[in-house]
C-alpha positions in Angstrom: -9.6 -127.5 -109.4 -6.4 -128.4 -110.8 -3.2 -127.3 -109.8 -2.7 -125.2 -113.6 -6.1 -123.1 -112.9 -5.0 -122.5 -109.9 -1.6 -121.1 -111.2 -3.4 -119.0 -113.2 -5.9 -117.1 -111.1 -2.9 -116.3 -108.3 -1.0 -114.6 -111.7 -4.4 -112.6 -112.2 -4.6 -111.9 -108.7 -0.7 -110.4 -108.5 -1.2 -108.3 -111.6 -4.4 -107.0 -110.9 -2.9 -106.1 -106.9 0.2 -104.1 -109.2 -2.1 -102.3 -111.5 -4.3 -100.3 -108.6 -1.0 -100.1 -106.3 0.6 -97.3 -108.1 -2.8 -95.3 -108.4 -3.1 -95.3 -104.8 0.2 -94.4 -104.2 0.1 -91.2 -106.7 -3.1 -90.5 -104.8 -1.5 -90.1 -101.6 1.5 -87.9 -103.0 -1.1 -85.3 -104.6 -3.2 -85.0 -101.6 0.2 -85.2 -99.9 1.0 -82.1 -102.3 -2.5 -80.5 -101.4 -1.6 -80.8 -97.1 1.7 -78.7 -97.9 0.1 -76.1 -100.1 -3.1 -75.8 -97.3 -0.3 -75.3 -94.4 1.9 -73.0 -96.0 -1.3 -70.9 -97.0 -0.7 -70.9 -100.2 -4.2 -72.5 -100.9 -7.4 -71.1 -99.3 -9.5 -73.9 -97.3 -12.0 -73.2 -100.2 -9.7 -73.7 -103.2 -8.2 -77.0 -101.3 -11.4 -78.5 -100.7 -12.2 -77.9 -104.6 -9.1 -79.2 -106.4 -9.6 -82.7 -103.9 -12.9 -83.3 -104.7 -11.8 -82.5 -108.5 -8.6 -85.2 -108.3 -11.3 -87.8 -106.6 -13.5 -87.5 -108.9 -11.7 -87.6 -111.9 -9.1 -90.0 -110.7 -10.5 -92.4 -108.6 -14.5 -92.9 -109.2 -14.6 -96.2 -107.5 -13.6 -94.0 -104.2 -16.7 -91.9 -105.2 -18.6 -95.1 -105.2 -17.5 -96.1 -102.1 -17.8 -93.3 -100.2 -21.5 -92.9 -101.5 -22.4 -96.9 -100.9 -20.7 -96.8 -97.2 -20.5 -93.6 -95.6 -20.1 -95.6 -92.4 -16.4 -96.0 -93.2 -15.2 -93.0 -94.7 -11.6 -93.8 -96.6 -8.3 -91.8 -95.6 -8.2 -89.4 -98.2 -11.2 -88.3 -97.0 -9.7 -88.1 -93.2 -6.9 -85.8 -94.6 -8.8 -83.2 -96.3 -12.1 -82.9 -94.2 -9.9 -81.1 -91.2 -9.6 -77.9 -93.5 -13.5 -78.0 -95.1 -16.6 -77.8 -92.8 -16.8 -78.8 -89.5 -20.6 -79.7 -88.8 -21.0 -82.9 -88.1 -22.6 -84.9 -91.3 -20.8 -82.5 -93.9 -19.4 -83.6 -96.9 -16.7 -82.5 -99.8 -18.3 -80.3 -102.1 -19.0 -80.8 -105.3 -16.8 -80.8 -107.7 -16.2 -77.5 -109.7 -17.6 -77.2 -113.0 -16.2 -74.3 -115.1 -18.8 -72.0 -113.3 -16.7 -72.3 -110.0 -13.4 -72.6 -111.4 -14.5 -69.1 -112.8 -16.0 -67.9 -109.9 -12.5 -69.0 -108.3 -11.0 -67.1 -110.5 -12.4 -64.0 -110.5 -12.1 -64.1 -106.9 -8.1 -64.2 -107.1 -8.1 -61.5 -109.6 -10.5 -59.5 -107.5 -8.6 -60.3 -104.1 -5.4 -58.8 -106.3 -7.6 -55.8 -107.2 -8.1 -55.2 -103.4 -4.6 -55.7 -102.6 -3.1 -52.9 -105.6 -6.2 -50.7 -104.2 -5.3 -50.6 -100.2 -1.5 -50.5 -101.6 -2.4 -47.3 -103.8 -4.2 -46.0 -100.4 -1.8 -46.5 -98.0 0.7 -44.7 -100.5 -1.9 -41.9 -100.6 -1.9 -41.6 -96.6 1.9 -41.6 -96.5 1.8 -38.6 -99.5 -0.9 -36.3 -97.3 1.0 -37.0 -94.2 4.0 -36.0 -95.9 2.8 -32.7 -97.5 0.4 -31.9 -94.6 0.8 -28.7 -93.3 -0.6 -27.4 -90.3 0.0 -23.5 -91.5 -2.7 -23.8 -94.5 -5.6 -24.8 -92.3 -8.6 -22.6 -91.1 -9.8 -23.6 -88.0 -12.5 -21.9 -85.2 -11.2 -22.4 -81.5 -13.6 -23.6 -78.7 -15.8 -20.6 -78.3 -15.0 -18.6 -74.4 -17.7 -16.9 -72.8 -17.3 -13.5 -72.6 -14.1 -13.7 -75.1 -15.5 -13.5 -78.5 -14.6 -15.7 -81.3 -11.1 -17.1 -82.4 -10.5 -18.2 -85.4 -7.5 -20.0 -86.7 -6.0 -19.4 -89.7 -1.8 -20.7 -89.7 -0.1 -19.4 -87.2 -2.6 -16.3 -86.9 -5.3 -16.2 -84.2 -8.2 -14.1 -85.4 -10.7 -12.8 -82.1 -13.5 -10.9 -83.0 -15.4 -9.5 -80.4 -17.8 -6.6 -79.6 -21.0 -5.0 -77.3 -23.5 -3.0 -77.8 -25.9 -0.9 -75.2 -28.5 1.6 -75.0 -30.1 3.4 -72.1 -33.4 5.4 -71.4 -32.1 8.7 -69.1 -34.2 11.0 -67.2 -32.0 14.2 -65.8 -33.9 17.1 -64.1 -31.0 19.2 -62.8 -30.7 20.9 -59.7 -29.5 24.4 -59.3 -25.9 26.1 -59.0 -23.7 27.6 -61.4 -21.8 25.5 -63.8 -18.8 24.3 -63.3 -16.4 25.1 -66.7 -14.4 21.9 -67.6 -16.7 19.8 -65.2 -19.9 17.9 -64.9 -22.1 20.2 -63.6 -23.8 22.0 -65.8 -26.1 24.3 -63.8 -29.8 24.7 -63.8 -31.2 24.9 -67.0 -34.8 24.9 -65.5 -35.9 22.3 -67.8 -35.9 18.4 -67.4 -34.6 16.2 -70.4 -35.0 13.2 -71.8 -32.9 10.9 -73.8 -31.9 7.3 -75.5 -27.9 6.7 -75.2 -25.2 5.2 -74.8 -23.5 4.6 -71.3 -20.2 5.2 -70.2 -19.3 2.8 -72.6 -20.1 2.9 -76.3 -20.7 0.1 -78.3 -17.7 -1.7 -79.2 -16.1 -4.0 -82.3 -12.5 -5.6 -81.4 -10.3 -7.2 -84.2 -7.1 -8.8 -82.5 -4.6 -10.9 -84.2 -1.6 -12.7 -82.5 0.9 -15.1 -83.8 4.6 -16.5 -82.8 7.0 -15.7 -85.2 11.0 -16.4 -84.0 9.7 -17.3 -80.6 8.6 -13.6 -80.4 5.1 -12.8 -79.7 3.5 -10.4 -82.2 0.3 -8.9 -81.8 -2.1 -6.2 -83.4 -5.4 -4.7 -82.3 -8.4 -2.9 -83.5 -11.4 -1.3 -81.9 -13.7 0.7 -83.0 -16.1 2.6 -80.7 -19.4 3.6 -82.2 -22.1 5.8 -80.4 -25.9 5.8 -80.9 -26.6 9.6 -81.0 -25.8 12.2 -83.4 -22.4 13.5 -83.5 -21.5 17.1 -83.6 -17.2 16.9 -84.0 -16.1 20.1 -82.5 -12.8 20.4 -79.6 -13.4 17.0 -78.8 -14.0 14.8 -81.9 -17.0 12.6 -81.4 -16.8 13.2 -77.8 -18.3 16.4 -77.9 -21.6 17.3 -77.0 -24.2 15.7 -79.6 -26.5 17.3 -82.2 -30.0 15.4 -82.0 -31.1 16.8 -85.5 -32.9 14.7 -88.4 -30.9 13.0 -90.8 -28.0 13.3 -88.4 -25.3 10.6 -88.4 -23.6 9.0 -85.3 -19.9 9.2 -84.6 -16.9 6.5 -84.3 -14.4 6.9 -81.8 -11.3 4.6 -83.4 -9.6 4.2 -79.8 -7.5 1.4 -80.1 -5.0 1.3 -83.1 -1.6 -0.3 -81.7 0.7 -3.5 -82.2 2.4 -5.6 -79.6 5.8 -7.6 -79.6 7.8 -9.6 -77.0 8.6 -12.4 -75.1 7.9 -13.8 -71.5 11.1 -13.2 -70.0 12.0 -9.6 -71.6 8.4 -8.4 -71.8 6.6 -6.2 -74.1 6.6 -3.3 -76.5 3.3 -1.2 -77.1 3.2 1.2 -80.3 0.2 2.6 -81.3 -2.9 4.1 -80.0 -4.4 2.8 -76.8 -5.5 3.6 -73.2 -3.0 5.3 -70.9 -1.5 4.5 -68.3 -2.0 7.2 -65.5 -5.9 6.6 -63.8 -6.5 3.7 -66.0 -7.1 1.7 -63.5 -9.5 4.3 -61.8 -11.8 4.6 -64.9 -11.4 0.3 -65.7 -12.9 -0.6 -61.7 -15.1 1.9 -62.0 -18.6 0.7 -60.5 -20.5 2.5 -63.9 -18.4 1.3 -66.1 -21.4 -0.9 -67.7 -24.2 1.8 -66.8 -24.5 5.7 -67.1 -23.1 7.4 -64.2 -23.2 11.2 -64.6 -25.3 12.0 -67.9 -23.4 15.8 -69.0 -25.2 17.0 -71.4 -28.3 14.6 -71.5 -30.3 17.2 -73.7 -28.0 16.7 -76.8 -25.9 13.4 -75.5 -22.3 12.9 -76.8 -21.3 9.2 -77.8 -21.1 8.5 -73.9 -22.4 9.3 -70.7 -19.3 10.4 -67.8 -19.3 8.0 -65.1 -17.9 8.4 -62.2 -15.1 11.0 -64.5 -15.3 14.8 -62.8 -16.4 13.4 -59.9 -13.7 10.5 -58.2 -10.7 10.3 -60.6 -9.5 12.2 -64.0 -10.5 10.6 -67.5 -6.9 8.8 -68.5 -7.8 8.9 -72.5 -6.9 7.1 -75.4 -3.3 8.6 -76.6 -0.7 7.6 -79.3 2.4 5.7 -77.3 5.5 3.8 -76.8 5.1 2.0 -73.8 7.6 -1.0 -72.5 5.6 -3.5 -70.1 7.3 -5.7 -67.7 7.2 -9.3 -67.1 5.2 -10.1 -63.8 7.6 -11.0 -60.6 5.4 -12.6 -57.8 2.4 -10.5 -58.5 4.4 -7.2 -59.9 4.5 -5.7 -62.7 5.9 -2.3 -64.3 4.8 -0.2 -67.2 6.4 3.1 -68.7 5.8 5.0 -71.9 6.3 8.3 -73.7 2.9 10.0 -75.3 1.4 12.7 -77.7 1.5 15.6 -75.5 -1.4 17.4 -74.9 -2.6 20.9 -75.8 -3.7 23.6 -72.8 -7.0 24.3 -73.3 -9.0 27.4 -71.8 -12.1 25.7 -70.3 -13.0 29.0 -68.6 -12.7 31.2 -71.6 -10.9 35.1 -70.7 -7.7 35.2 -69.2 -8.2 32.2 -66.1 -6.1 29.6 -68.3 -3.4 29.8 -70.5 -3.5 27.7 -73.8 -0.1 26.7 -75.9 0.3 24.0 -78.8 4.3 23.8 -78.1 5.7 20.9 -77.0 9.1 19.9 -77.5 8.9 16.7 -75.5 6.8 13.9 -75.2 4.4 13.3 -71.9 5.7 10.3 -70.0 3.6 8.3 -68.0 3.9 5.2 -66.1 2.3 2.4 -63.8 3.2 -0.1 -61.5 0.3 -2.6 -60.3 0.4 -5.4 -57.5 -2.2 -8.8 -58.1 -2.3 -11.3 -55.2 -4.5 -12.9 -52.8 -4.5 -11.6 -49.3 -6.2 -13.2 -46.2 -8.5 -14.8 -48.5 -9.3 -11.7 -50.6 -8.4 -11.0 -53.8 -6.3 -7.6 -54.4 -5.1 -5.0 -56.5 -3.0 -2.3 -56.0 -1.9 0.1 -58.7 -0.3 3.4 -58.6 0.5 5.4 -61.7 2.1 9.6 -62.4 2.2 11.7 -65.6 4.7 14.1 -66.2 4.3 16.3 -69.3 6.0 20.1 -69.6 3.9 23.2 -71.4 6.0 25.4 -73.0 5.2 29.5 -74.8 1.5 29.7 -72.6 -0.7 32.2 -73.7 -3.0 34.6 -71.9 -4.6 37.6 -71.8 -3.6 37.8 -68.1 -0.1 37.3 -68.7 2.6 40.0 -69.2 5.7 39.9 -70.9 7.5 39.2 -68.0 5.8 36.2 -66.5 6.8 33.0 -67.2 5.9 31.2 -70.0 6.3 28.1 -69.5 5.1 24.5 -66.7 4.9 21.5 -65.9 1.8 19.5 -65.3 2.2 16.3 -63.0 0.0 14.2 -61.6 -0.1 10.8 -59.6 -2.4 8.3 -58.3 -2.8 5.8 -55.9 -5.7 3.0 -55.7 -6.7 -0.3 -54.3 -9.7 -2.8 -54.7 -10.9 -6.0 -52.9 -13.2 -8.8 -54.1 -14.1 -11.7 -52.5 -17.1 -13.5 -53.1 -20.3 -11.1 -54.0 -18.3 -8.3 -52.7 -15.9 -6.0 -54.5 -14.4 -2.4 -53.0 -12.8 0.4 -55.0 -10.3 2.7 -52.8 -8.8 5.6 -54.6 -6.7 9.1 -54.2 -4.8 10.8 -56.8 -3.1 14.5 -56.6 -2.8 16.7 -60.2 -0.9 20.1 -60.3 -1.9 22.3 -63.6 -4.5 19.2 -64.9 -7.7 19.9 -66.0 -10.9 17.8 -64.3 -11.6 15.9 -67.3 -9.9 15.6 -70.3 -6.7 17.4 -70.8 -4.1 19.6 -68.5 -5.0 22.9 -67.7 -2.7 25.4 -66.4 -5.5 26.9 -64.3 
């Protein structure tokens, strides 16, 4: 060959070297271009793997053939992207996008955006609620108590409902004696009866609400006492004796009708209607208290049987009061409270009592009780009075000289002991001018 051919083909050989130089040097910088937006996460593995196949195919075809025709020896672009696609051994690049998959990718951007906007517009939705939430406007029920009805919460307002009902299938056949006026016996009638009653207890339905306001506890209750048998109101209201008649109607004894405020450290402040204080605890540990006891009148039955009343302790009733109540001090605790005065009533009939309606002070009663644990048993002591003074008494028996006026006092003292199975009731109390039952007496 001669040396001018030889000339030639080198000058072929050097220009054909510079033309596919600078195509594999702008191939580096793009995929170069493609590393940097991959590890800043600005491109998803997906979308890099896509736009390098894209630039391979379109830009460099003779790569494609080479990397089809010798898989063996797989070329450095090739190196540099296959660390972000699949990692199976034997994969390759996918194929390049046609305009199905570069609108499939992007759909999936816009749709990705969609997502972001939507949990953005949520999480500003969460912030809103928990901002406005308020505790105040929800109605809740409380964890339901045994034995303590049902509570429901509505604010700041506790709602308990709660209630009992009995009945009970008596037999009396009295004994004989004379009756006793303003007690339980009621003398031989010669006839036995039969009956379907109440206990000593009614049947019962307790509203109570209670709420914090201030950091003062407020509190209001409810209770309404229905009977079973007919009622026949006379001296005593529905407690009188009953009136078993067709198309009779039974009677409602409203006994509780008070409201409470105060705090733990100064106490509490009772106004309303409620139980009082003197012999409460007598009648509330009394063993009958969920049966019969003494049946009165079981011929025509009031709206309750009489317990253990008459016969062990006086009835401490249901009167309208003021009454403060202590905070407890190891165990102790105080009450004290002015009350409705009570009328003298003439049980006997003729001159043996005096009766007046004037009163020109309140009755005053008032408690102090003792909870603790000794030598293992678990103890009560309470012990209670009731003061009330009966002014212009009337009676046939008394002449315009004798005094017209008294005082009626009273006071108890009680115990009881549980421990285990066993309970014990220990009780005295004293009365001067108070009737057996319900209300004084100036017998």
């Amino acid at each position: 060959m001669s040396l001018c051919r030889l000339s030639l083909l080198g000058s072929t050989f050097c220009i054909a070297a510079l033309s596919v130089l600078p195509n594999a040097a702008r191939a580096d910088d793009y995929t170069e271009l493609l590393d940097i937006l991959r590890a800043k996460g600005s491109l998803t593995r997906s979308e890099y793997n896509v736009l390098l196949a894209h630039h391979q195919h379109h830009s460099h075809p003779s790569l494609q053939r080479d990397d089809d025709s010798t898989p063996a020896a797989p070329s450095r672009h090739r190196n540099r992207y296959m660390r972000y696609g699949p990692q199976n051994e034997g994969s390759s690049l996918e194929a390049p996008p046609d305009v199905t998959t570069i609108a499939a990718v992007s759909a999936a951007r816009r749709a990705a955006m969609d997502a972001s906007a939507s949990a953005q517009d949520a999480r500003n939705s969460l912030l809103e609620a928990r901002r406005t939430y308020n505790p105040d406007s929800i109605v809740r029920v409380k964890p339901y108590v045994a034995g303590k009805g049902v509570t429901i919460q509505a604010g700041q307002i506790d709602i308990n409902i709660s209630g009992f009902v009995n009945a009970y299938y008596t037999y009396n056949s009295p004994g004989g004696g004379r009756p006793v006026a303003g007690g339980v016996s009621t003398g031989s009638s010669g006839f036995d009866s039969s009956s379907v009653r109440n206990g000593l207890l009614p049947g019962g339905l307790i509203l109570k609400l209670n709420t914090v306001q201030d950091g003062i506890k407020l509190g209001a209750v409810f209770g309404m006492y229905p009977g079973i048998n007919n009622n026949n109101p006379s001296t005593f209201n529905a407690n009188s004796g009953g009136s078993p008649v067709g198309l009779g109607t039974a009677g409602l004894d409203f006994r509780q009708v008070y409201m409470t405020a105060g705090t733990d450290r100064f106490g509490t402040v009772k106004l309303g209607r409620d139980i009082a204080l003197f012999a409460s605890d007598a009648i509330l540990n009394d063993a009958t208290l969920l049966s019969v006891g003494s049946t009165g009148s079981n011929a025509n039955p009031a709206n309750t049987s009489l317990g253990r009343i008459g016969v062990g302790y006086v009835y401490t009733d249901w009167l309208p009061q003021i009454t403060y109540i202590s905070p407890k001090w190891k165990g102790f605790q105080a009450s004290v409270g002015i009350m409705t005065p009570l009328d003298e009533f003439n049980f006997a009939g003729g001159g043996i009592s005096a009766t007046t309606t004037q009163h020109s002070s309140p009755m005053l009663q008032g408690k102090v009780t003792y909870d603790g644990n000794i030598a293992g048993f678990t103890t009560r002591f309470w012990s209670s009075f009731l003061v009330q003074h009966q002014q212009n008494l009337t009676s046939s028996t008394l002449g315009s000289s004798s005094r017209k006026g008294t005082t009626v006092e009273a006071g108890d003292v009680g115990v009881k002991v549980s421990r285990g199975p066993f309970e014990g009731v220990a009780y005295y109390y004293y009365g001067s001018g108070l009737a057996i039952r319900f209300c004084p007496s100036s017998s």
